[in-house]
C-alpha positions as a Markdown table, in Angstrom:
| # | Residue | x | y | z |
|---|---|---|---|---|
| 1 | Met | 52.0 | -237.1 | -129.5 |
| 2 | Lys | 52.2 | -239.4 | -132.2 |
| 3 | Val | 51.0 | -240.2 | -135.8 |
| 4 | Phe | 49.4 | -243.1 | -137.2 |
| 5 | Cys | 48.1 | -244.0 | -140.1 |
| 6 | Ile | 45.4 | -246.3 | -141.8 |
| 7 | Ser | 46.2 | -246.9 | -145.2 |
| 8 | Asp | 44.5 | -249.1 | -148.3 |
| 9 | Asn | 47.8 | -249.9 | -149.5 |
| 10 | Ile | 51.4 | -251.2 | -148.5 |
| 11 | Asp | 53.5 | -248.7 | -150.4 |
| 12 | Thr | 51.2 | -246.2 | -148.1 |
| 13 | Gln | 52.6 | -248.3 | -145.4 |
| 14 | Met | 56.1 | -248.5 | -145.9 |
| 15 | Gly | 56.6 | -244.8 | -146.3 |
| 16 | Met | 55.0 | -243.6 | -143.5 |
| 17 | Arg | 57.4 | -246.2 | -142.0 |
| 18 | Leu | 60.5 | -245.1 | -143.4 |
| 19 | Ala | 58.7 | -242.1 | -142.0 |
| 20 | Gly | 59.0 | -242.9 | -138.9 |
| 21 | Ile | 55.0 | -243.2 | -138.6 |
| 22 | Glu | 53.1 | -246.1 | -137.7 |
| 23 | Ser | 51.0 | -247.5 | -139.9 |
| 24 | Val | 48.1 | -250.5 | -140.5 |
| 25 | Val | 46.9 | -251.6 | -143.9 |
| 26 | Leu | 42.7 | -251.9 | -144.2 |
| 27 | His | 40.4 | -253.3 | -146.9 |
| 28 | Glu | 36.7 | -253.0 | -144.7 |
| 29 | Lys | 34.5 | -251.0 | -143.5 |
| 30 | Asp | 34.8 | -253.0 | -139.8 |
| 31 | Glu | 38.1 | -253.0 | -139.6 |
| 32 | Val | 38.8 | -249.4 | -140.3 |
| 33 | Ile | 35.8 | -248.5 | -138.2 |
| 34 | Lys | 37.2 | -251.0 | -135.0 |
| 35 | Glu | 40.7 | -249.4 | -135.9 |
| 36 | Leu | 39.8 | -245.8 | -135.3 |
| 37 | Asn | 38.1 | -246.5 | -132.1 |
| 38 | Ala | 40.9 | -248.0 | -130.6 |
| 39 | Leu | 42.9 | -245.5 | -131.5 |
| 40 | Ile | 40.6 | -242.5 | -131.0 |
| 41 | Glu | 40.6 | -244.1 | -127.1 |
| 42 | Gln | 44.4 | -244.0 | -127.4 |
| 43 | Asp | 45.8 | -240.2 | -125.2 |
| 44 | Asp | 48.7 | -240.4 | -127.1 |
| 45 | Ile | 47.6 | -240.4 | -131.0 |
| 46 | Ala | 47.7 | -236.7 | -131.5 |
| 47 | Ile | 47.1 | -237.0 | -135.4 |
| 48 | Ile | 45.5 | -240.3 | -137.5 |
| 49 | Leu | 46.4 | -240.1 | -141.8 |
| 50 | Met | 44.3 | -242.1 | -143.5 |
| 51 | Thr | 44.3 | -242.9 | -147.0 |
| 52 | Thr | 41.4 | -241.5 | -149.7 |
| 53 | Lys | 40.3 | -244.9 | -150.1 |
| 54 | Val | 40.2 | -246.0 | -146.2 |
| 55 | Val | 38.1 | -242.6 | -145.9 |
| 56 | Asn | 36.4 | -244.1 | -148.9 |
| 57 | Leu | 34.7 | -246.9 | -146.8 |
| 58 | Cys | 32.9 | -244.8 | -144.1 |
| 59 | Pro | 32.6 | -241.5 | -144.9 |
| 60 | Glu | 29.9 | -240.9 | -142.8 |
| 61 | Ile | 31.5 | -242.4 | -139.7 |
| 62 | Ile | 34.5 | -240.4 | -140.4 |
| 63 | Ser | 32.8 | -236.9 | -141.2 |
| 64 | Lys | 30.9 | -237.2 | -137.7 |
| 65 | Tyr | 34.6 | -237.9 | -136.0 |
| 66 | Lys | 36.6 | -235.1 | -137.9 |
| 67 | Leu | 33.7 | -232.6 | -136.7 |
| 68 | Glu | 32.9 | -234.0 | -133.3 |
| 69 | Leu | 36.2 | -235.1 | -131.5 |
| 70 | Lys | 38.8 | -231.6 | -130.8 |
| 71 | Ser | 41.9 | -234.9 | -130.5 |
| 72 | Pro | 43.2 | -236.6 | -132.4 |
| 73 | Leu | 43.1 | -234.6 | -135.6 |
| 74 | Leu | 41.8 | -236.9 | -138.6 |
| 75 | Val | 43.5 | -236.6 | -141.6 |
| 76 | Glu | 42.7 | -237.5 | -144.8 |
| 77 | Ile | 45.5 | -238.1 | -147.4 |
| 78 | Pro | 45.9 | -238.9 | -151.4 |
| 79 | Asp | 47.5 | -242.6 | -151.9 |
| 80 | Arg | 50.5 | -243.3 | -154.6 |
| 81 | His | 48.2 | -242.9 | -157.2 |
| 82 | Gly | 47.0 | -239.8 | -156.1 |
| 83 | Ser | 43.6 | -239.6 | -157.9 |
| 84 | Ala | 41.5 | -237.6 | -154.8 |
| 85 | Asn | 40.2 | -235.0 | -155.3 |
| 86 | Ile | 41.0 | -233.5 | -151.7 |
| 87 | Gly | 39.6 | -229.8 | -152.5 |
| 88 | Glu | 36.5 | -231.1 | -152.7 |
| 89 | Thr | 36.8 | -232.6 | -149.5 |
| 90 | Ile | 37.8 | -229.9 | -147.9 |
| 91 | Asp | 35.2 | -228.3 | -149.0 |
| 92 | Ser | 32.6 | -230.3 | -147.9 |
| 93 | Tyr | 33.5 | -230.5 | -144.8 |
| 94 | Ile | 33.7 | -226.5 | -144.2 |
| 95 | Ser | 30.2 | -226.7 | -145.6 |
| 96 | Glu | 28.9 | -229.3 | -143.3 |
| 97 | Ala | 30.2 | -227.8 | -140.4 |
| 98 | Ile | 29.6 | -224.3 | -141.0 |
| 99 | Gly | 25.8 | -225.3 | -142.6 |
| 100 | Val | 27.1 | -223.3 | -145.7 |
| 101 | Lys | 27.5 | -224.2 | -149.2 |
| 102 | Leu | 31.4 | -222.7 | -150.3 |
């Protein structure tokens, strides 16, 4: 099983490549959706990592996939600036999944 990263910057892409993880840099919503759909169709992709800025390009689609797909696992990672508040993002996903505000 493979891990793949969709990033918004080359620094993250290079770091992932050093770790042996394939990666692509995208900046447009349509590009992200197209790449994400292509990766979901691949049986050998187990985890898709996405930087916060990529997730913010199409949050409604990514949230839908996180709730509906069994595989691959979609994981939001902070970028090199570390400005993301991952805790709040996780809380919102859990609240949406169980229907209770945390």
